[in-house]
XYZ file of C-alpha atoms in Angstrom:
780
model
C -13.983 11.519 -28.307
C -13.411 13.333 -25.024
C -12.709 9.967 -23.376
C -10.150 9.119 -25.970
C -8.353 12.386 -25.521
C -8.264 11.730 -21.834
C -6.871 8.313 -22.195
C -4.073 9.503 -24.598
C -3.237 12.318 -22.207
C -2.908 9.927 -19.278
C -0.753 7.627 -21.489
C 1.540 10.356 -22.375
C 1.884 11.551 -18.659
C 2.713 7.983 -17.555
C 5.191 7.430 -20.315
C 7.022 10.686 -19.635
C 6.911 10.359 -15.968
C 5.134 13.557 -15.464
C 2.800 11.985 -12.865
C 5.815 11.418 -10.642
C 6.883 14.516 -8.722
C 10.651 14.471 -8.543
C 11.921 16.326 -5.501
C 15.480 16.437 -4.043
C 15.137 16.524 -0.270
C 18.414 17.945 0.667
C 19.858 17.855 4.317
C 23.560 18.791 5.172
C 25.294 18.787 1.881
C 29.192 19.209 1.909
C 30.232 17.133 -1.104
C 28.908 15.359 -4.328
C 28.779 12.123 -2.414
C 26.557 13.684 0.295
C 24.218 14.901 -2.463
C 23.884 11.452 -4.061
C 23.084 9.893 -0.705
C 20.287 12.524 -0.035
C 17.841 11.261 -2.497
C 17.248 9.298 -5.752
C 16.581 12.509 -7.711
C 19.414 14.584 -6.243
C 21.956 15.463 -8.907
C 25.276 17.437 -8.638
C 26.636 20.235 -10.810
C 30.428 20.193 -11.088
C 30.510 23.375 -13.279
C 33.172 25.804 -12.171
C 31.924 29.177 -10.955
C 28.518 27.814 -10.460
C 28.267 29.217 -7.046
C 28.680 32.898 -6.280
C 30.309 34.556 -3.259
C 28.038 34.098 -0.249
C 26.204 31.161 -1.850
C 26.558 27.584 -0.222
C 27.957 24.828 -2.225
C 24.743 22.951 -1.351
C 22.976 24.655 -4.253
C 24.983 22.440 -6.708
C 22.752 19.584 -5.417
C 19.156 19.615 -6.886
C 17.019 18.116 -9.494
C 18.135 18.066 -13.075
C 15.388 20.680 -14.048
C 16.427 22.973 -11.282
C 20.221 22.761 -11.962
C 19.594 23.545 -15.650
C 17.220 26.491 -14.598
C 20.090 27.823 -12.330
C 22.494 27.831 -15.260
C 24.380 24.381 -14.995
C 25.109 22.816 -18.323
C 23.658 19.425 -18.933
C 27.145 17.753 -19.491
C 28.328 19.092 -16.095
C 25.542 17.348 -14.141
C 26.852 14.315 -12.287
C 24.450 11.421 -11.449
C 25.516 7.738 -10.874
C 23.692 5.416 -13.316
C 22.197 2.045 -12.382
C 23.670 -1.008 -14.302
C 22.450 -4.603 -14.915
C 25.140 -7.140 -15.875
C 24.010 -10.684 -16.609
C 26.881 -12.942 -15.658
C 25.137 -16.380 -16.454
C 22.369 -16.888 -18.889
C 22.132 -20.492 -20.090
C 19.342 -21.219 -22.596
C 16.173 -22.795 -21.473
C 15.867 -26.503 -22.072
C 13.095 -27.836 -24.380
C 12.856 -31.446 -22.990
C 14.374 -33.631 -20.268
C 17.251 -35.864 -21.568
C 18.717 -37.343 -18.245
C 20.854 -34.133 -17.924
C 20.383 -31.164 -15.512
C 17.634 -29.182 -17.357
C 17.536 -25.268 -17.549
C 14.095 -23.984 -16.669
C 15.049 -20.508 -15.280
C 17.142 -17.794 -16.998
C 19.362 -15.887 -16.239
C 21.096 -17.873 -13.539
C 23.408 -15.168 -12.160
C 23.234 -11.391 -12.399
C 24.867 -8.388 -10.714
C 23.377 -5.067 -10.075
C 24.924 -1.593 -9.515
C 22.132 0.588 -8.428
C 21.576 4.249 -7.593
C 20.005 4.392 -4.091
C 16.276 4.945 -4.159
C 15.836 4.323 -7.981
C 14.211 1.161 -8.936
C 15.835 -1.109 -11.509
C 14.060 -3.725 -13.487
C 15.289 -6.929 -15.241
C 13.396 -9.729 -16.836
C 13.425 -13.429 -15.621
C 12.198 -16.237 -18.054
C 10.797 -19.678 -17.035
C 9.813 -22.707 -19.032
C 8.554 -26.005 -17.626
C 10.517 -28.893 -19.111
C 8.374 -31.588 -20.669
C 8.968 -34.956 -19.101
C 10.560 -33.477 -15.975
C 11.008 -36.366 -13.392
C 8.539 -36.708 -10.599
C 9.263 -38.167 -7.055
C 6.056 -39.067 -5.057
C 6.274 -39.959 -1.556
C 2.945 -41.623 -0.214
C 2.673 -40.883 3.457
C -0.261 -42.594 4.979
C -2.035 -42.387 8.304
C -2.123 -46.021 9.761
C -4.358 -45.336 12.740
C -7.329 -47.678 13.215
C -9.882 -45.427 11.394
C -7.893 -45.895 8.084
C -8.284 -49.695 8.133
C -10.497 -49.832 4.884
C -8.243 -47.232 3.309
C -5.088 -49.354 3.801
C -6.778 -52.311 2.042
C -7.547 -50.182 -1.071
C -4.066 -48.487 -1.120
C -2.449 -51.968 -1.262
C -3.747 -52.346 -4.754
C -3.079 -48.793 -6.038
C 0.475 -49.428 -7.080
C -0.165 -50.042 -10.705
C -2.757 -47.119 -11.154
C -0.454 -44.745 -9.396
C 2.534 -45.642 -11.750
C 0.270 -45.381 -14.817
C -0.929 -41.870 -13.710
C 2.738 -40.724 -13.106
C 3.875 -42.295 -16.455
C 1.252 -40.105 -18.207
C 3.126 -37.185 -16.874
C 6.744 -38.245 -17.131
C 8.871 -41.377 -18.082
C 10.943 -40.849 -15.134
C 8.736 -41.307 -12.081
C 9.501 -42.832 -8.681
C 7.302 -43.618 -5.712
C 8.122 -44.127 -1.986
C 5.918 -44.921 0.947
C 6.013 -44.028 4.654
C 3.496 -44.434 7.616
C 2.752 -42.635 10.745
C 0.393 -42.680 13.727
C 1.317 -40.660 16.758
C 3.895 -40.380 19.650
C 3.879 -43.576 21.821
C 3.427 -41.789 25.147
C 0.320 -40.860 27.156
C -2.054 -39.257 26.492
C -1.530 -39.972 22.583
C -1.065 -43.741 22.980
C -2.034 -46.362 25.579
C 1.405 -47.130 27.183
C 0.214 -50.413 28.610
C 2.741 -52.964 27.493
C 0.236 -55.245 25.863
C -1.483 -52.275 24.243
C 1.804 -50.924 22.869
C 2.392 -54.283 21.142
C -1.317 -54.580 19.990
C -3.133 -51.092 20.226
C -6.187 -52.472 18.208
C -9.312 -54.236 19.515
C -8.800 -57.812 20.651
C -10.897 -59.211 17.773
C -8.648 -57.512 15.230
C -5.455 -59.688 14.828
C -3.569 -58.027 12.108
C -2.358 -55.080 13.996
C 1.226 -53.735 14.298
C 2.838 -52.180 17.491
C 2.329 -48.509 18.003
C 4.846 -46.159 16.278
C 5.418 -42.458 15.552
C 6.590 -42.476 11.949
C 8.193 -45.282 9.874
C 9.851 -44.892 6.533
C 8.742 -48.116 4.506
C 9.969 -47.652 1.023
C 12.751 -45.572 -0.462
C 11.962 -43.961 -3.873
C 11.650 -46.802 -6.478
C 10.591 -46.853 -10.234
C 9.405 -50.436 -9.573
C 5.767 -50.828 -9.036
C 6.203 -54.414 -7.618
C 8.470 -53.071 -4.959
C 5.690 -50.672 -3.954
C 2.967 -53.214 -3.892
C 5.111 -55.719 -1.790
C 6.103 -53.062 0.761
C 2.598 -51.672 1.104
C 0.903 -55.035 1.129
C 3.179 -55.957 4.157
C 1.842 -53.019 6.079
C -0.952 -53.675 8.774
C -2.867 -51.110 10.831
C -1.976 -49.813 14.163
C -3.709 -47.486 16.641
C -3.684 -44.692 19.233
C -5.934 -42.932 21.840
C -6.729 -39.305 20.601
C -8.083 -38.093 17.245
C -5.328 -35.868 16.046
C -2.332 -37.641 14.566
C 1.479 -37.006 14.220
C 1.250 -35.860 10.619
C 3.567 -32.849 10.948
C 6.132 -35.180 12.650
C 6.112 -37.355 9.763
C 6.214 -34.717 7.053
C 9.137 -32.959 8.708
C 11.330 -36.042 8.701
C 10.227 -36.902 5.171
C 11.378 -33.382 4.114
C 14.711 -33.310 6.000
C 15.884 -36.878 5.486
C 16.432 -36.668 1.801
C 19.235 -39.289 1.550
C 17.012 -41.860 3.204
C 13.765 -40.955 1.436
C 15.623 -40.902 -2.069
C 14.752 -37.581 -3.288
C 16.562 -36.820 -6.583
C 18.259 -33.514 -7.271
C 16.373 -32.850 -10.407
C 12.742 -33.796 -9.895
C 9.388 -32.485 -8.837
C 8.966 -33.621 -5.249
C 5.582 -34.405 -4.079
C 4.384 -35.619 -0.596
C 0.914 -37.131 -0.587
C -0.405 -37.116 2.979
C -3.465 -39.389 3.281
C -5.451 -39.154 6.597
C -8.854 -38.678 7.999
C -7.930 -36.782 11.226
C -6.284 -33.555 12.263
C -2.760 -32.941 13.431
C -0.806 -32.145 16.469
C 1.409 -29.094 16.243
C 4.114 -27.453 18.321
C 3.191 -26.995 22.003
C 0.970 -30.136 22.036
C 3.953 -32.169 23.288
C 3.644 -30.400 26.711
C 0.648 -32.648 27.426
C 3.126 -35.492 27.555
C 5.832 -33.558 29.359
C 7.887 -33.138 26.290
C 9.405 -29.685 26.249
C 12.298 -29.910 23.746
C 11.278 -28.065 20.636
C 11.673 -29.761 17.227
C 15.103 -29.170 15.733
C 14.214 -29.669 12.259
C 16.924 -32.480 11.789
C 16.790 -35.983 10.441
C 16.450 -38.725 13.262
C 15.648 -41.868 11.322
C 17.343 -45.035 12.492
C 16.425 -48.496 11.027
C 13.566 -46.585 9.256
C 11.994 -45.391 12.537
C 11.877 -41.896 13.870
C 13.987 -42.140 17.105
C 13.087 -38.788 18.667
C 9.365 -39.113 18.486
C 8.897 -39.385 22.178
C 11.626 -36.982 23.104
C 11.040 -33.924 20.857
C 7.900 -31.769 20.458
C 5.894 -31.549 17.150
C 7.080 -29.026 14.580
C 5.270 -25.787 14.125
C 3.442 -25.112 10.858
C 6.118 -22.305 10.241
C 9.105 -24.746 10.612
C 7.382 -27.320 8.352
C 6.716 -24.634 5.712
C 10.274 -23.358 5.684
C 11.715 -26.982 5.377
C 9.194 -27.948 2.554
C 10.100 -24.781 0.599
C 13.836 -25.209 1.370
C 13.870 -28.819 0.008
C 11.557 -27.835 -2.942
C 8.780 -30.291 -1.774
C 5.118 -29.726 -2.752
C 2.646 -31.393 -0.371
C -0.700 -32.793 -1.393
C -3.087 -33.212 1.461
C -5.546 -36.084 0.579
C -8.101 -35.859 3.400
C -11.601 -36.825 4.037
C -14.277 -34.154 3.981
C -14.648 -34.010 7.804
C -11.077 -32.357 7.999
C -10.934 -30.727 4.725
C -11.526 -27.221 6.186
C -8.564 -27.627 8.611
C -6.228 -28.717 5.914
C -7.408 -25.864 3.416
C -6.336 -23.444 6.261
C -3.012 -25.291 6.624
C -2.512 -25.116 2.755
C -2.707 -21.387 2.951
C 0.229 -21.242 5.271
C 2.446 -23.651 3.260
C 3.435 -22.297 -0.297
C 2.828 -24.660 -3.228
C 0.410 -27.099 -1.617
C -2.930 -28.471 -2.603
C -5.964 -30.103 -0.789
C -8.073 -32.953 -2.213
C -11.166 -34.494 -0.770
C -10.443 -38.277 -0.173
C -13.288 -40.707 -0.309
C -14.047 -42.562 2.978
C -12.044 -45.704 1.609
C -9.410 -43.876 -0.568
C -10.624 -45.195 -3.792
C -10.304 -41.861 -5.641
C -6.728 -41.199 -4.439
C -5.239 -41.598 -7.797
C -7.528 -39.176 -9.399
C -7.106 -36.721 -6.537
C -3.286 -36.879 -6.966
C -3.524 -36.214 -10.841
C -5.746 -33.208 -10.300
C -3.582 -31.792 -7.410
C -0.552 -32.255 -9.473
C -2.124 -30.591 -12.461
C -2.883 -27.476 -10.328
C 0.448 -27.481 -8.715
C 2.484 -27.782 -12.032
C 0.314 -25.252 -13.882
C 0.836 -22.642 -11.142
C 4.196 -21.030 -11.279
C 5.183 -18.847 -8.303
C 8.566 -16.889 -8.296
C 9.727 -15.426 -5.064
C 12.998 -14.730 -3.134
C 14.788 -15.787 -0.029
C 15.720 -13.178 2.800
C 16.622 -9.819 1.347
C 19.472 -7.596 2.384
C 18.474 -4.718 4.736
C 16.841 -1.739 2.950
C 16.359 -3.669 -0.278
C 12.933 -4.220 -1.648
C 11.761 -6.575 -4.701
C 8.559 -6.368 -6.657
C 7.480 -8.989 -9.236
C 5.354 -8.228 -12.353
C 4.180 -11.476 -14.131
C 4.081 -11.332 -17.936
C 1.826 -14.303 -18.957
C -1.723 -15.146 -20.106
C -3.170 -15.660 -16.594
C -1.274 -13.490 -13.884
C -2.452 -13.453 -10.377
C -2.300 -10.405 -8.167
C -0.326 -11.035 -4.888
C 0.724 -7.498 -3.917
C 4.037 -7.697 -5.577
C 5.968 -9.778 -2.993
C 5.841 -12.763 -5.314
C 5.027 -13.266 -8.949
C 2.334 -15.758 -9.867
C 1.246 -17.173 -13.256
C -1.689 -19.605 -13.308
C -2.722 -22.141 -16.052
C 0.807 -22.307 -17.532
C 1.133 -25.260 -19.972
C 4.290 -27.610 -20.161
C 6.779 -26.161 -22.619
C 5.193 -22.608 -22.395
C 7.706 -19.905 -21.701
C 6.597 -17.106 -19.349
C 8.513 -13.987 -17.832
C 8.582 -11.913 -14.862
C 9.830 -8.387 -14.557
C 11.819 -8.069 -11.280
C 12.192 -4.649 -9.833
C 14.864 -4.147 -7.289
C 15.357 -1.062 -5.245
C 18.049 -0.351 -2.567
C 16.981 2.428 -0.222
C 20.300 3.011 1.204
C 24.007 2.191 0.232
C 24.854 -1.376 0.416
C 27.979 -3.276 -0.680
C 28.303 -6.829 -2.189
C 25.122 -8.212 -0.708
C 23.295 -10.946 -2.478
C 19.981 -12.886 -2.519
C 18.433 -15.608 -4.570
C 15.231 -15.771 -6.780
C 13.640 -19.138 -7.722
C 10.342 -20.773 -8.478
C 8.607 -22.438 -5.621
C 8.988 -26.235 -5.824
C 11.946 -25.892 -8.372
C 15.638 -26.548 -7.438
C 16.895 -23.816 -9.894
C 17.790 -20.349 -8.574
C 18.911 -16.903 -9.823
C 21.728 -15.393 -7.755
C 21.497 -11.578 -7.513
C 24.511 -9.773 -6.406
C 23.867 -6.178 -5.318
C 25.929 -3.045 -4.873
C 25.085 0.550 -4.816
C 26.601 3.538 -6.503
C 26.886 6.065 -3.836
C 30.157 7.769 -5.036
C 30.613 10.505 -7.723
C 32.810 9.922 -10.599
C 33.694 13.691 -11.484
C 35.916 14.999 -14.168
C 38.275 16.793 -11.902
C 41.323 18.873 -12.991
C 44.774 17.122 -12.328
C 46.174 20.530 -11.260
C 46.671 20.342 -7.407
C 46.622 24.158 -7.171
C 43.900 25.596 -9.214
C 43.538 29.337 -9.754
C 39.794 29.264 -8.871
C 41.125 28.094 -5.262
C 43.693 31.051 -5.223
C 46.284 28.405 -6.009
C 45.929 27.007 -2.562
C 43.905 23.869 -3.305
C 42.564 21.660 -6.106
C 39.067 21.057 -7.608
C 36.906 18.107 -6.556
C 33.583 17.891 -8.208
C 33.521 21.614 -8.891
C 34.374 22.778 -5.414
C 37.683 23.619 -3.766
C 39.594 21.178 -1.630
C 41.996 23.342 0.289
C 45.698 22.544 0.999
C 46.543 22.217 4.753
C 46.715 25.650 6.433
C 43.984 27.178 4.334
C 40.301 27.326 4.629
C 37.299 29.103 2.962
C 35.175 28.665 -0.233
C 38.098 29.530 -2.341
C 40.754 28.681 0.092
C 41.308 32.398 0.745
C 41.861 32.179 4.385
C 45.345 31.184 5.883
C 44.635 29.901 9.318
C 48.224 30.699 10.604
C 48.968 29.639 14.079
C 45.368 28.525 14.793
C 44.068 25.154 13.919
C 40.999 24.664 11.782
C 39.074 23.054 14.519
C 39.412 26.199 16.816
C 38.354 28.467 13.961
C 35.341 26.293 13.065
C 34.170 26.117 16.724
C 34.035 30.041 16.903
C 31.414 29.790 14.160
C 29.165 27.739 16.430
C 26.651 28.950 19.094
C 26.059 27.210 22.411
C 29.757 27.186 23.267
C 30.845 25.497 20.207
C 28.259 22.551 20.448
C 25.883 23.865 17.731
C 25.954 23.757 13.994
C 28.524 25.694 12.120
C 26.884 28.941 11.140
C 23.545 27.251 11.866
C 24.001 25.550 8.510
C 23.240 28.920 6.710
C 26.828 30.122 5.985
C 30.599 29.259 5.637
C 33.092 29.643 8.425
C 35.711 31.891 6.823
C 38.677 32.673 9.209
C 36.549 32.090 12.245
C 33.680 34.252 11.148
C 30.496 33.295 9.426
C 30.147 34.328 5.911
C 26.264 33.969 5.482
C 24.587 32.459 2.425
C 21.801 34.000 0.550
C 18.190 32.780 1.322
C 15.910 31.219 -1.305
C 14.154 34.616 -1.789
C 17.513 36.284 -2.757
C 18.106 37.994 0.525
C 20.957 37.275 2.901
C 21.065 35.535 6.319
C 22.499 37.739 8.866
C 23.711 37.653 12.619
C 26.963 36.622 14.134
C 26.117 32.985 13.479
C 23.642 33.514 10.457
C 20.858 32.713 12.760
C 18.584 35.355 11.355
C 16.623 35.645 8.189
C 13.974 38.159 7.019
C 11.707 35.783 5.253
C 10.211 33.687 7.891
C 8.015 36.052 10.002
C 4.365 35.536 10.826
C 2.013 36.115 7.868
C -1.487 37.536 7.709
C -3.769 37.189 4.718
C -0.838 35.382 3.137
C 1.321 38.513 3.425
C 4.648 38.666 5.346
C 3.897 40.890 8.502
C 0.447 41.616 6.876
C 2.049 43.977 4.348
C 2.168 46.616 7.101
C 5.624 46.113 8.348
C 9.008 44.402 7.742
C 10.539 41.239 8.818
C 13.597 41.256 10.964
C 15.208 38.037 12.278
C 11.944 36.156 12.488
C 9.870 39.105 14.198
C 7.679 41.747 12.542
C 8.589 45.417 12.945
C 5.326 47.216 12.167
C 4.859 50.473 10.404
C 3.463 53.481 12.276
C -0.246 53.022 12.899
C 0.051 49.152 13.003
C 0.558 46.587 15.694
C 0.183 42.792 16.355
C 2.551 39.810 15.834
C 1.913 40.054 12.185
C 1.167 43.745 12.078
C -2.370 42.770 11.263
C -4.092 45.561 13.429
C -4.529 49.209 13.273
C -3.428 50.955 16.371
C -6.672 51.817 18.202
C -8.159 51.464 21.754
C -11.770 52.293 20.972
C -13.003 48.780 21.958
C -10.781 48.986 25.150
C -12.442 52.010 26.485
C -14.511 51.516 29.735
C -17.493 53.507 30.887
C -15.199 55.651 33.056
C -13.084 56.332 29.916
C -10.133 54.330 31.019
C -8.271 51.774 29.021
C -9.060 48.129 30.288
C -9.614 49.727 33.831
C -5.834 49.962 34.032
C -5.669 46.171 34.430
C -4.411 45.222 30.990
C -3.138 46.396 27.597
C -4.994 47.220 24.636
C -3.596 45.210 21.703
C -5.255 45.079 18.378
C -8.138 47.030 19.750
C -8.804 44.239 22.498
C -7.856 44.096 26.010
C -5.102 41.655 26.946
C -5.715 41.473 30.627
C -3.347 40.608 33.587
C -3.376 37.221 35.104
C -6.926 36.522 36.716
C -8.751 39.326 35.020
C -11.497 38.734 32.546
C -12.242 40.158 29.297
C -13.704 42.308 27.673
C -12.398 45.108 29.915
C -10.507 43.371 32.773
C -13.172 44.506 35.188
C -13.507 41.455 37.444
C -10.826 38.897 38.739
C -12.181 35.554 39.341
C -9.003 34.031 40.837
C -7.923 36.989 42.906
C -8.155 36.946 46.803
C -11.284 38.672 48.287
C -10.497 42.332 48.856
C -12.839 42.284 51.842
C -10.209 40.357 53.758
C -7.070 41.769 52.101
C -8.207 45.410 52.860
C -9.665 44.841 56.374
C -6.480 45.962 58.323
C -6.479 49.107 56.337
C -10.137 49.883 56.873
C -9.682 49.353 60.512
C -6.783 51.638 60.942
C -8.215 54.373 58.519
C -11.761 54.255 59.961
C -11.140 53.522 63.740
C -7.445 54.127 64.349
C -6.959 50.568 65.525
C -5.540 47.289 64.268
C -2.111 45.981 63.059
C -1.469 49.060 60.798
C -2.429 51.664 63.587
C 1.187 53.022 63.922
C 1.970 53.206 60.036
C -1.438 53.484 58.592
C -0.746 56.231 55.983
C 2.463 54.471 54.714
C 0.766 51.006 54.450
C -2.656 51.962 53.017
C -2.945 55.528 51.555
C -1.487 54.416 48.188
C -3.941 51.609 47.512
C -7.075 52.571 49.614
C -9.018 55.889 49.580
C -11.727 56.022 52.164
C -14.790 57.986 53.634
C -16.600 57.403 56.939
C -20.451 57.794 56.816
C -23.356 57.337 59.072
C -25.198 55.205 56.544
C -24.707 53.702 53.174
C -26.004 55.152 49.944
C -27.790 53.054 47.371
C -24.857 53.146 44.937
C -23.782 49.676 43.817
C -20.578 48.444 45.446
C -19.178 45.441 47.287
C -20.705 44.907 50.565
C -18.141 43.666 53.312
C -18.832 42.637 56.922
C -15.703 41.580 58.777
C -14.375 41.131 62.435
C -11.576 43.549 63.430
C -8.834 43.035 65.857
C -11.016 44.194 68.923
C -13.859 41.642 68.053
C -16.267 44.315 66.648
C -18.052 43.872 63.266
C -17.149 46.544 60.723
C -19.408 47.282 57.831
C -17.876 48.832 54.760
C -18.210 48.899 50.986
C -15.314 48.521 48.421
C -15.280 50.037 44.850
C -12.371 49.080 42.690
C -10.968 52.132 40.800
C -8.767 52.274 37.828
C -5.672 50.155 38.297
C -4.820 46.773 39.715
C -4.573 47.514 43.462
C -6.746 50.852 43.896
C -9.828 50.795 46.027
C -12.503 53.304 47.434
C -13.758 52.274 50.836
C -16.994 53.613 52.360
C -16.854 52.796 56.180
C -19.898 52.713 58.345
C -19.110 54.919 61.413
C -20.854 52.742 63.911
C -19.207 49.304 64.774
C -21.141 46.368 66.341
C -19.278 45.516 69.396
C -20.595 42.729 71.926
C -21.264 43.795 75.513
C -18.530 42.803 78.158
C -19.444 39.698 80.351
C -20.858 40.080 84.021
C -18.161 39.128 86.501
C -20.789 38.462 89.455
C -22.905 36.250 87.286
C -19.946 34.270 86.280
C -18.511 33.838 89.791
C -21.979 32.955 91.244
C -22.724 30.692 88.506
C -19.537 28.855 88.927
C -20.214 28.465 92.672
C -23.670 27.183 92.113
C -22.498 24.683 89.532
C -19.719 23.231 91.850
C -22.290 23.005 94.667
C -24.861 21.309 92.341
C -22.313 18.904 91.003
C -21.293 17.903 94.619
C -24.881 17.315 95.557
C -25.435 15.149 92.475
C -22.295 13.226 93.222
C -23.550 12.399 96.781
C -26.960 11.490 95.633
C -25.321 9.159 92.999
C -23.117 7.452 95.788
C -26.197 7.118 98.006
C -28.097 5.356 95.200
C -25.362 3.058 94.509
C -25.130 1.927 98.145
C -28.843 1.384 98.327
C -28.780 -0.648 95.219
C -26.166 -2.963 96.600
C -27.863 -3.458 99.938
C -31.202 -4.285 98.126
C -29.329 -6.926 96.049
C -27.869 -8.469 99.231
C -31.338 -8.591 100.974
C -33.098 -10.104 98.155
C -30.262 -12.828 97.938
C -30.744 -13.653 101.546
C -34.517 -13.942 101.068
C -34.104 -16.483 98.177
C -31.628 -18.700 100.121
C -34.035 -18.653 103.216
C -36.833 -20.062 101.050
C -34.570 -22.699 99.633
C -33.582 -24.290 103.129
C -35.095 -27.536 104.221
C -34.926 -29.380 107.792
C -34.632 -33.162 108.143
C -37.159 -35.184 110.198
C -34.789 -37.513 112.171
C -35.132 -38.472 115.902
C -32.863 -37.363 118.775
C -31.161 -40.383 119.957
C -30.947 -39.050 123.411
C -34.871 -38.672 123.669
C -36.697 -41.156 125.899
C -40.498 -41.506 125.973
C -42.192 -41.394 129.433
C -44.428 -44.509 128.759
C -42.889 -47.974 129.028
C -44.615 -51.014 127.428
C -43.862 -54.399 128.695
C -44.991 -57.753 126.902
C -46.218 -60.915 128.927
C -44.087 -63.655 127.708
C -46.735 -66.323 128.566
C -49.615 -64.566 126.781
C -50.820 -66.450 123.824
C -53.410 -64.311 122.533
C -56.374 -66.343 123.421
């Protein structure tokens, strides 16, 4: 029972729109037109005397509930209404009778919309029984499809029988493709271009990109004759020029033979992937596809000059020409074409057997899926216009609202779609079309917005409410020339209105007039009342007493009053929101000072000066070392020397108190040891007193000064050093000379050992003994 009550309550809320929070977000409102443009729920009250003196005319702009609450009569509330006008609404056809059938109604509609408010109208669709079918069989003739071609040559009769079961008016065309006849897609050797197949395969036609073979015909013999005459071809790489062929088949309607009123199908039969935009760079083809027809003598003439089309380009042209592709592909590339099908609306993928024997059954199944699924969508919308579709049928599909889809729709079954159009800004005479994908028929929607108020104004140009100095426009005064003010009560005299209005602006006339919180009357701001019933104040209405800081959700904590955005606290309270009682108990230090004189006690808490630390501002982490900053004062006060010797009292007495002692006590204080101007070490202790620059110095009477140097020792040492250096230099010179002589002697000894004397005889030498031989002696 409880669940039923909850359901009924939710149903009532949704029907009455209570779940939708209607809010009028106003900006600068000077007229009824400004109000209407501010938001879809902003309405205008044209009731006379609705505003009181000091109230802005902008309070006339609000939601209906708020205006009625403020006292505006319902018949005085102005709000432009959205209208729907059906200009052409022909009845849906029941069957095809050789005339242009009507499958979509209405055919033309005009909308006059209130900006921001959605408007819904209904569109009906009914698939005509016996609607003509044009099927273009686009076949891959690369070498791997050799067996498939032989089977397709005998499929003409079966294809026509399958189409005749759908409609009596069926036509079939045929086209073939391989790939671009350039490297690296095709072997460009002259012999291979003429016969790209293996040498043992004789029936092979020359390489080509795309060829249109047969224009749409109802004669199955023409189909069989043309297909039978086809032979296989070949190329180098695996992907084929499928997208090139499909683009030409889509844009060359007069050559293909597409009829104006027909279901257009392209059956792509292949066992390979496809090239797409950018692949042409491999062959040096940089010119992008221009989506134009380039068929001459049934051949695609720009195949080697223009890049492949992108998937997006192909999808646009297929949709533009109401062509529904069926990808009949082998299982090895089915996954690729299923992804392609997701990017091309109204397309199907079927698994082709290795020899294409099941192609007829595949086409029948794909056509059944395509024809039973009705998708309605739109072309490019005008700026700031949105459209949402709600299908009304037995099997709606959710698509997020950008298009309406009904599945499993039978032929002759009427279905509907609720089309919700919203204009988010003011537009004038814009149009767009709505149509079912794959169907030629369209609904033209002409759109304008209603951004102007149609008020019941008095024809009296000088109305008594405007002190007879102006007329009424949507409840407010429009003053005659020379008069200004809410009720035209101010005569501007010699001054012009612009000068008067600039005097009501801050920042030398560049700000907003009266800060948007008042009216400029005779050069002075007449401030409006606030939402709380108080008045803005100030020379430019810049102040209000309702927007001060809150504490515990109370303005100024309930302990003060708000004045121009700041809290003025009652006696005994302080703080930016008067949230604290006046007390310095927590700010008191052990010496009974407040924050040691180095901060202010606010809200019973020390707000320290820069560098000093809470809780009591005792230490300063970022301040200079006082041992160094107070050294000169300590030297002049304790020892009558240093830079401040001549004006010691004037420079130091205000910030430093001192006492000179023989030895330090054990009281804790900062120990300092610094060198004075005479080179002596001074020992002193500093204790910071109350205040930021107030110290007590305890100075040790005895300084540590170094003994003066001995002049005799310095002179004697200098002389001895010079003498010692001279002796060392002489010894060094003597050593170098010795080493040089030793080197020369050793060189002489080595050369002496190497010398050798020859054993030859002196030619002048004569021996003292002479030997003479007897010439007659025979030796016997």
